[in-house]
XYZ file of C-alpha atoms in Angstrom:
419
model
C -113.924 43.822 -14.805
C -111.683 45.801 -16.903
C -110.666 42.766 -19.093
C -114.944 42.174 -19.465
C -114.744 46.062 -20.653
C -112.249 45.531 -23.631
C -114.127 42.318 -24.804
C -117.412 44.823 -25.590
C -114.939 47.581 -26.543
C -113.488 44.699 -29.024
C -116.731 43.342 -29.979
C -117.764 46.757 -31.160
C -114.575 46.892 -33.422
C -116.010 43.596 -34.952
C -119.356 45.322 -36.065
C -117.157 47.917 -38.054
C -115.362 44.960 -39.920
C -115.212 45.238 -43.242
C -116.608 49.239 -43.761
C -113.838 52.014 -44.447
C -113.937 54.957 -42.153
C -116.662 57.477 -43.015
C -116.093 61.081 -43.376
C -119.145 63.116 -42.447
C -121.723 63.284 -39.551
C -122.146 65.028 -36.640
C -121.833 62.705 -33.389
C -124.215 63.441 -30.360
C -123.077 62.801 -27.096
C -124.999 64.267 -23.647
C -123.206 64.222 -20.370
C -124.508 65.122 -16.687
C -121.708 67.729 -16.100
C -121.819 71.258 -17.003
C -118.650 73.046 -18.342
C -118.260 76.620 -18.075
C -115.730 77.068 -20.602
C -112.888 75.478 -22.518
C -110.315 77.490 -21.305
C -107.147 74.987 -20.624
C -105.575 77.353 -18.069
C -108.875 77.827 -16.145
C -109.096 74.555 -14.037
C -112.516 73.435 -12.670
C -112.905 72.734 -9.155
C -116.041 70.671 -8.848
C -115.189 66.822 -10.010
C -117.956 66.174 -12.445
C -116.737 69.532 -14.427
C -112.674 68.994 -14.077
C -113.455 65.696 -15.761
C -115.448 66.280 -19.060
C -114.095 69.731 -19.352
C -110.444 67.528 -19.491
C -112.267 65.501 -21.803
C -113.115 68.191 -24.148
C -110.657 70.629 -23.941
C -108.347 67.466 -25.014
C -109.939 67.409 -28.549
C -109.179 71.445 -29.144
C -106.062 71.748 -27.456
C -102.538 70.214 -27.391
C -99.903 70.134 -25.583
C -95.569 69.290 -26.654
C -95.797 66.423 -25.188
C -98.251 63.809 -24.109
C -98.813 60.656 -22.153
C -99.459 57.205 -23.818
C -101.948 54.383 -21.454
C -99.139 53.821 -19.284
C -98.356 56.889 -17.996
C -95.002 57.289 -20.661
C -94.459 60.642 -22.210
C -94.813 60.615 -25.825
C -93.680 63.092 -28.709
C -96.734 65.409 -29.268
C -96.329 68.991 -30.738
C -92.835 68.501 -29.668
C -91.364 65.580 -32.567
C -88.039 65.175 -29.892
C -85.663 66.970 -27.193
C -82.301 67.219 -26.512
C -80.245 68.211 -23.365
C -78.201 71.335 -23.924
C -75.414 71.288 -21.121
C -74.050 74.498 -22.124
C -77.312 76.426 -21.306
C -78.275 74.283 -19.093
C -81.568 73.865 -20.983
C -84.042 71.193 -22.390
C -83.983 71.956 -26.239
C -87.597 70.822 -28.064
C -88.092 70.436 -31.533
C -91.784 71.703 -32.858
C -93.454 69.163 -35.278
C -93.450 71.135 -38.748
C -96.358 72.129 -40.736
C -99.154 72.354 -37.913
C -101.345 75.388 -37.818
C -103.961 76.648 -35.553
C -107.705 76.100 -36.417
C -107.974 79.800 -37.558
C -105.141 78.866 -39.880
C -102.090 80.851 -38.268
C -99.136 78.615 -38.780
C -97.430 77.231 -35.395
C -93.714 78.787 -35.609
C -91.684 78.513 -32.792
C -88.288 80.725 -33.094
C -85.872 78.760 -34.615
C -88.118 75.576 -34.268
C -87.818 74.838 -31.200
C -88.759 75.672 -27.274
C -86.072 76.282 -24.493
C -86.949 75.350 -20.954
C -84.474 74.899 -18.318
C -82.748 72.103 -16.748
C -83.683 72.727 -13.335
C -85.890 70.289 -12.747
C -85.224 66.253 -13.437
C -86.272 65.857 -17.459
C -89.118 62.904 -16.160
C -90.610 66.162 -14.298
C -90.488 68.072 -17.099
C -91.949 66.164 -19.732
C -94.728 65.241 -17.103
C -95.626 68.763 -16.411
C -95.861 69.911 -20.406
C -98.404 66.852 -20.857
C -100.586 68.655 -19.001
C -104.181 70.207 -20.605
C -103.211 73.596 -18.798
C -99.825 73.757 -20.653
C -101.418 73.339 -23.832
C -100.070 75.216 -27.193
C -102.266 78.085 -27.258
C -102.801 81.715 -29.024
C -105.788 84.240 -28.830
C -107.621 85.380 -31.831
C -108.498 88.420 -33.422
C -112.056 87.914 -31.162
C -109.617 87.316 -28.323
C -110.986 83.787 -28.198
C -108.203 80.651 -27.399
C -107.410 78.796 -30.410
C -105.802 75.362 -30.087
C -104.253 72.679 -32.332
C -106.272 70.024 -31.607
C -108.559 68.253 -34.208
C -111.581 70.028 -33.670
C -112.382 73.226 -33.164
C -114.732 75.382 -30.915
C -117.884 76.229 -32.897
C -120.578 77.283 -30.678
C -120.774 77.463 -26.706
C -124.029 78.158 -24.838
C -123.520 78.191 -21.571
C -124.509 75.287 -19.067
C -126.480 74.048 -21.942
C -123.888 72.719 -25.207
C -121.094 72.339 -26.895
C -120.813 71.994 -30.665
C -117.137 71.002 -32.297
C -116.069 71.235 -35.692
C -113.354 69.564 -37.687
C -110.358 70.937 -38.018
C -109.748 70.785 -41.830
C -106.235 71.472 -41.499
C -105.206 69.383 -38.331
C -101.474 68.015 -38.742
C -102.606 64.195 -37.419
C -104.916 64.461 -40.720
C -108.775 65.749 -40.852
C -110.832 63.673 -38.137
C -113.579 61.702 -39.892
C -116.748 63.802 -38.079
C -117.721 66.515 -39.096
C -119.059 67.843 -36.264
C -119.816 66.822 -32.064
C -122.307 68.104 -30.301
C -122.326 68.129 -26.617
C -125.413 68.337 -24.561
C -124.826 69.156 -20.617
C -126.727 69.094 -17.638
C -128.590 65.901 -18.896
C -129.847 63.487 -16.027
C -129.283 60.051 -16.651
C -133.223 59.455 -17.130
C -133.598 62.399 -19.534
C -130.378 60.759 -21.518
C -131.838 57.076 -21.393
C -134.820 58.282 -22.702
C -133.022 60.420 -25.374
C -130.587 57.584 -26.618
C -133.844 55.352 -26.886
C -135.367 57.408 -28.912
C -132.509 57.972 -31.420
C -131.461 61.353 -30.403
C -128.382 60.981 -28.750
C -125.628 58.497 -30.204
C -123.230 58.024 -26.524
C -125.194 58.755 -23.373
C -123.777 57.823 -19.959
C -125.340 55.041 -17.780
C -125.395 54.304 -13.900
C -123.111 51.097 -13.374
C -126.098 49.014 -12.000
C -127.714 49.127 -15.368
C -125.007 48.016 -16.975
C -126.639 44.211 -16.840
C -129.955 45.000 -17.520
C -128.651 47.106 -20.868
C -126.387 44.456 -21.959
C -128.882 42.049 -21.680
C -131.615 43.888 -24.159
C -129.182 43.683 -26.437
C -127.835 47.284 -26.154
C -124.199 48.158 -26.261
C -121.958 49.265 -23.398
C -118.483 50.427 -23.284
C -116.853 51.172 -20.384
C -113.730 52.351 -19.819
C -110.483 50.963 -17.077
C -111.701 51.834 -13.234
C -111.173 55.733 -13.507
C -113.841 56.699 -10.850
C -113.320 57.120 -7.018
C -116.450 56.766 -5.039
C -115.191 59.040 -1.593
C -116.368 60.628 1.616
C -114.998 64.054 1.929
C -115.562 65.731 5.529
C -116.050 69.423 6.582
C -113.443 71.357 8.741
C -115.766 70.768 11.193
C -115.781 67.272 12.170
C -113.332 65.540 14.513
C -111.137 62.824 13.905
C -112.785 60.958 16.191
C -115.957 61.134 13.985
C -114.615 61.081 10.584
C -112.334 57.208 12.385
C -115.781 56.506 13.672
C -117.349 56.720 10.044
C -114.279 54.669 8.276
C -114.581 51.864 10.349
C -118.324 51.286 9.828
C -117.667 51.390 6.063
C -119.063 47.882 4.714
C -116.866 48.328 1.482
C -117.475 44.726 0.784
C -121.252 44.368 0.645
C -121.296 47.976 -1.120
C -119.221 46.952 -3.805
C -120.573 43.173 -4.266
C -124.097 43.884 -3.623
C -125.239 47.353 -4.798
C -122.370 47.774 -7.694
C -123.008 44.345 -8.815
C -119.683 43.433 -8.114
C -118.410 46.137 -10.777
C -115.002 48.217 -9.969
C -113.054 47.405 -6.763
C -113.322 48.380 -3.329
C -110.629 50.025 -2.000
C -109.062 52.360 0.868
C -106.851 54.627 -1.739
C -108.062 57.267 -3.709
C -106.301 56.554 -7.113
C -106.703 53.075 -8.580
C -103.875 49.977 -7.993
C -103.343 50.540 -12.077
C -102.576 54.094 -11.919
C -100.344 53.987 -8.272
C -99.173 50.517 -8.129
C -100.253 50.668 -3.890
C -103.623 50.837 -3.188
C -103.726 47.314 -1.533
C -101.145 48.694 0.622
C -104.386 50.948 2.881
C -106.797 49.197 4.559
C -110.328 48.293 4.074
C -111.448 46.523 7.081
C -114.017 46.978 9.111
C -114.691 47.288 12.727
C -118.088 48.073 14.245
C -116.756 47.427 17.906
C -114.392 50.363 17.669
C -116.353 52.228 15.642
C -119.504 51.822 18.252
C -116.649 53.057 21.128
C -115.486 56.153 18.704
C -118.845 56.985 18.021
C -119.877 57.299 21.411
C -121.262 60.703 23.076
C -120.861 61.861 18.597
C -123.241 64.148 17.213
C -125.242 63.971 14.312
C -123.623 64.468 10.992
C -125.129 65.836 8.346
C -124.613 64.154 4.728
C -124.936 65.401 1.275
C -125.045 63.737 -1.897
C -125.984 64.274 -5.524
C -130.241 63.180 -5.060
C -130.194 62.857 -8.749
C -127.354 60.714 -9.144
C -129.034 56.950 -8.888
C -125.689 54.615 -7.600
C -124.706 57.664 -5.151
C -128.491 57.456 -3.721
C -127.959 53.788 -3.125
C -124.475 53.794 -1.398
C -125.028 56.589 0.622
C -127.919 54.820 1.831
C -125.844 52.095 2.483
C -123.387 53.949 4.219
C -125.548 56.044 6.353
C -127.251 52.248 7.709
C -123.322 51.094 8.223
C -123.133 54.263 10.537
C -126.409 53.715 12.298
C -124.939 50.110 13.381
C -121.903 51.971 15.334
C -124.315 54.171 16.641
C -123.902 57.543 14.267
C -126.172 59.200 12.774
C -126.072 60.765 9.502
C -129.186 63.126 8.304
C -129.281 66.328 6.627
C -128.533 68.800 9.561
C -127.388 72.531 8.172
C -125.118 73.941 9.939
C -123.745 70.286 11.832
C -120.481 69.418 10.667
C -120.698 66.889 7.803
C -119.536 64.461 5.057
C -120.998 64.668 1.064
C -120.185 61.468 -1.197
C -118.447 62.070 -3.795
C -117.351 61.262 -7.343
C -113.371 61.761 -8.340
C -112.097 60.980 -11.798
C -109.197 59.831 -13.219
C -108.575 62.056 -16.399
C -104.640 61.719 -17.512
C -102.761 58.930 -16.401
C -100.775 60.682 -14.192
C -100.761 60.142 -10.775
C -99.335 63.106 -9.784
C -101.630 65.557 -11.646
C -104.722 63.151 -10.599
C -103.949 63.786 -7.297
C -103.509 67.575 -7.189
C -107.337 67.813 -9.218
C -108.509 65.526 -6.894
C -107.149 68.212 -4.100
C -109.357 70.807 -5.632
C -112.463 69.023 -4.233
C -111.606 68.326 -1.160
C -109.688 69.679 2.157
C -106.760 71.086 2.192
C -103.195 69.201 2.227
C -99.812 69.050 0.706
C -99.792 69.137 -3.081
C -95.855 68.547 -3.407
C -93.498 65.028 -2.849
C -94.326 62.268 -4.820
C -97.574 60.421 -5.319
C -97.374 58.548 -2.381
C -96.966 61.151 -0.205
C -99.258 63.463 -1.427
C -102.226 60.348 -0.943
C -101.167 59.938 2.580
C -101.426 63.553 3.210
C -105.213 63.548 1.835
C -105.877 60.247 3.262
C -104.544 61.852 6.959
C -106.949 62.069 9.526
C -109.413 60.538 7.542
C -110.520 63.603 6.274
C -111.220 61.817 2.975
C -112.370 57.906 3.177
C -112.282 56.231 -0.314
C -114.910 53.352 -1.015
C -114.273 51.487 -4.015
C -113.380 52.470 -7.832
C -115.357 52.144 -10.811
C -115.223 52.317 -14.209
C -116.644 54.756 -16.256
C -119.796 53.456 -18.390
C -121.846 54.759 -21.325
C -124.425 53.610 -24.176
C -123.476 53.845 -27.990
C -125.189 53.929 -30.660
C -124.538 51.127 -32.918
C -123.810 53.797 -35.914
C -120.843 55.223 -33.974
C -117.468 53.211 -34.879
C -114.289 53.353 -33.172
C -114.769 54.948 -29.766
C -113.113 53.788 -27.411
C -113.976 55.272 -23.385
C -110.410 54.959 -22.806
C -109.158 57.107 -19.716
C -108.741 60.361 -22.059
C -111.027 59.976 -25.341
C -109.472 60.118 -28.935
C -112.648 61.432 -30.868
C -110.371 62.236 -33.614
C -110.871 58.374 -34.412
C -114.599 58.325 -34.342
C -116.463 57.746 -37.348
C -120.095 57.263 -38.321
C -121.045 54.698 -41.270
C -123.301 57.594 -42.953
C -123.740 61.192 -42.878
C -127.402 61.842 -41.306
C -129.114 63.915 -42.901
């Protein structure tokens, strides 16, 4: 499915052959999430936030160094580093000539940032790729000002976002003039907006992506960066939460209902991103589920009603339960499960893992990748179903986006300015 994702993505390239970049416009995009702010340092708990506020706090702010598709750290606000033995430091050289959006020039002392050697350099380099290590001051409003491409022009709260160009940005001035962010939109209210022209990139549930395709509308999606997931209370027992995982259908949910879109899978981060998700199971038992479940009360279950594929599956899921003899219902105050998306935002396992922490129960956030999954995955407190990627409609006017795992807006262009 991913490769069927780059053919549109590279298909969409082709209807920009032969036009030079635009300068001008104002793209409109409208997203279900709400952010509450853009501060890098402030990190969102609930999923649907953590990801687009990643997503748009990576076109204000930057960091020294960042991470290319594959995970590699790459030269960023930092142009190279060095190993200083003597100090027993990590010596970084700042890029010249970049300046904050309110025009303060960045000046490091000397050029260049110290940090010590007391932690392997891969470590290192990892952690400073991060959005909440971004290059940061305050200005004289006492508002954060980055070095990204655009800047922060207007924020109303749980409703929009507007960014502006940075005119001065060291990469060069980004071809939009503008962005405008609308949040809180549900996926009807944005299908109905992009068909009437007033949205340019709207997102769209996974089991339309057919049906759209097929009117002649185009889709971009980007690699399998969503985890669908059960995440249980503090409440439930083991016994119930086993119970629940091996009644789990992942087959027929990800076949039938997804349209065979994403993979199903028993890890939370995606085979790309960890290199072992085959390695946990997915198989399912309704004769030791039916024992487990015997003598269980009911769970209560919790989903996002407004969210159309999470309606389906969880329907899905709570007949799979009903077959080993649980019951799932909306019960307040039983112990419970909610379904759940997680998303993939930096390809970084560690750092994917510890967000995905945030929304669900407690475990050990050190070790490496592996170890930190197990220790979510332990007890079955959290039961991954299957991985999807991320989809949304586009405008044909918009020209060079690409729904990559983090988005490069900077690159976006529009043929003309509207008016």
């Amino acid at each position: 499915m991913q490769r069927t994702a780059l053919l549109w993505i590279a298909a969409a390239s082709l209807l920009a052959a032969g036009q030079r970049p635009h300068y001008g416009g104002t793209l409109r995009i409208e997203i279900r999430a709400v952010v509450r702010n853009l501060d890098p340092t402030d990190i969102a708990v609930e999923p649907t936030e953590a990801a687009a506020k990643e997503q748009l706090t990576g076109q204000v702010y930057e960091t020294l160094v960042r991470l290319d598709d594959r995970g590699e750290p790459q030269p960023w606000l930092a142009t190279s580093w060095i190993h200083d033995t003597a100090r027993k430091k990590w010596v970084f050289t700042a890029r010249p000539k970049v300046q904050f959006q309110n025009g303060v020039v960045w000046a490091p002392p000397g050029g260049v940032i110290s940090i010590g050697d007391d932690r392997p350099i891969e470590q290192i380099l990892r952690d400073l790729a991060r959005p909440k290590n971004a290059v940061v001051i305050r200005g004289s409003d006492g508002a954060l000002v980055g070095t990204g491409p655009f800047k922060l022009s207007q924020f109303e709260p749980n409703a929009s976002i507007v960014l502006a160009a940075h005119e001065n940005y060291w990469g060069g001035r980004p071809f939009l003039d503008a962005i405008e962010i609308r949040m809180g939109r549900p996926l009807r209210e944005q299908a109905l907006d992009f068909e009437m022209g007033r949205a340019d990139i709207t997102e769209i549930p996974i089991t339309e992506v057919r049906r759209a395709r097929q009117r002649g509308s185009i889709v971009l999606q980007s690699p399998l960066v969503e985890t669908l997931a059960l995440s249980f209370d503090n409440a439930s027992t083991p016994v119930q939460r086993e119970a629940v995982a091996l009644s789990l259908d992942r087959s027929a949910i990800q076949s039938v209902l997804l349209q065979k879109w994403g993979e199903a899978s028993g890890a939370l981060a995606p085979q790309w991103l960890s290199g072992y998700a085959f390695v946990f199971p997915t198989d399912r038992d309704v004769v030791k589920a039916k024992q487990l479940a015997t003598g269980s009360a009911p769970l209560s279950f919790t989903y996002d009603r407004q969210d159309p594929v999470l309606q389906s599956v969880a329907e899905r899921i709570a007949l799979n339960a009903a077959e080993a003899g649980l019951t799932l219902r909306n019960t307040p105050g039983s112990p419970g499960l909610r379904l759940i998306r997680l998303r993939v935002t930096q390809p970084d396992l560690e750092w994917t893992l510890d967000q995905f922490a945030l929304a669900l129960p407690p475990a050990q956030r050190t070790g490496s990748g592996w170890e930190r999954e197990q220790a979510l995955l332990e007890g079955f407190r959290v039961i991954p179903l299957v991985h999807l990627p991320a989809s949304y409609l586009a405008s044909p006017r918009v020209r060079q986006w690409n729904p990559a795992v983090r988005w490069t807006l900077a690159e976006v262009w529009l043929p003309e300015a509207r008016p």
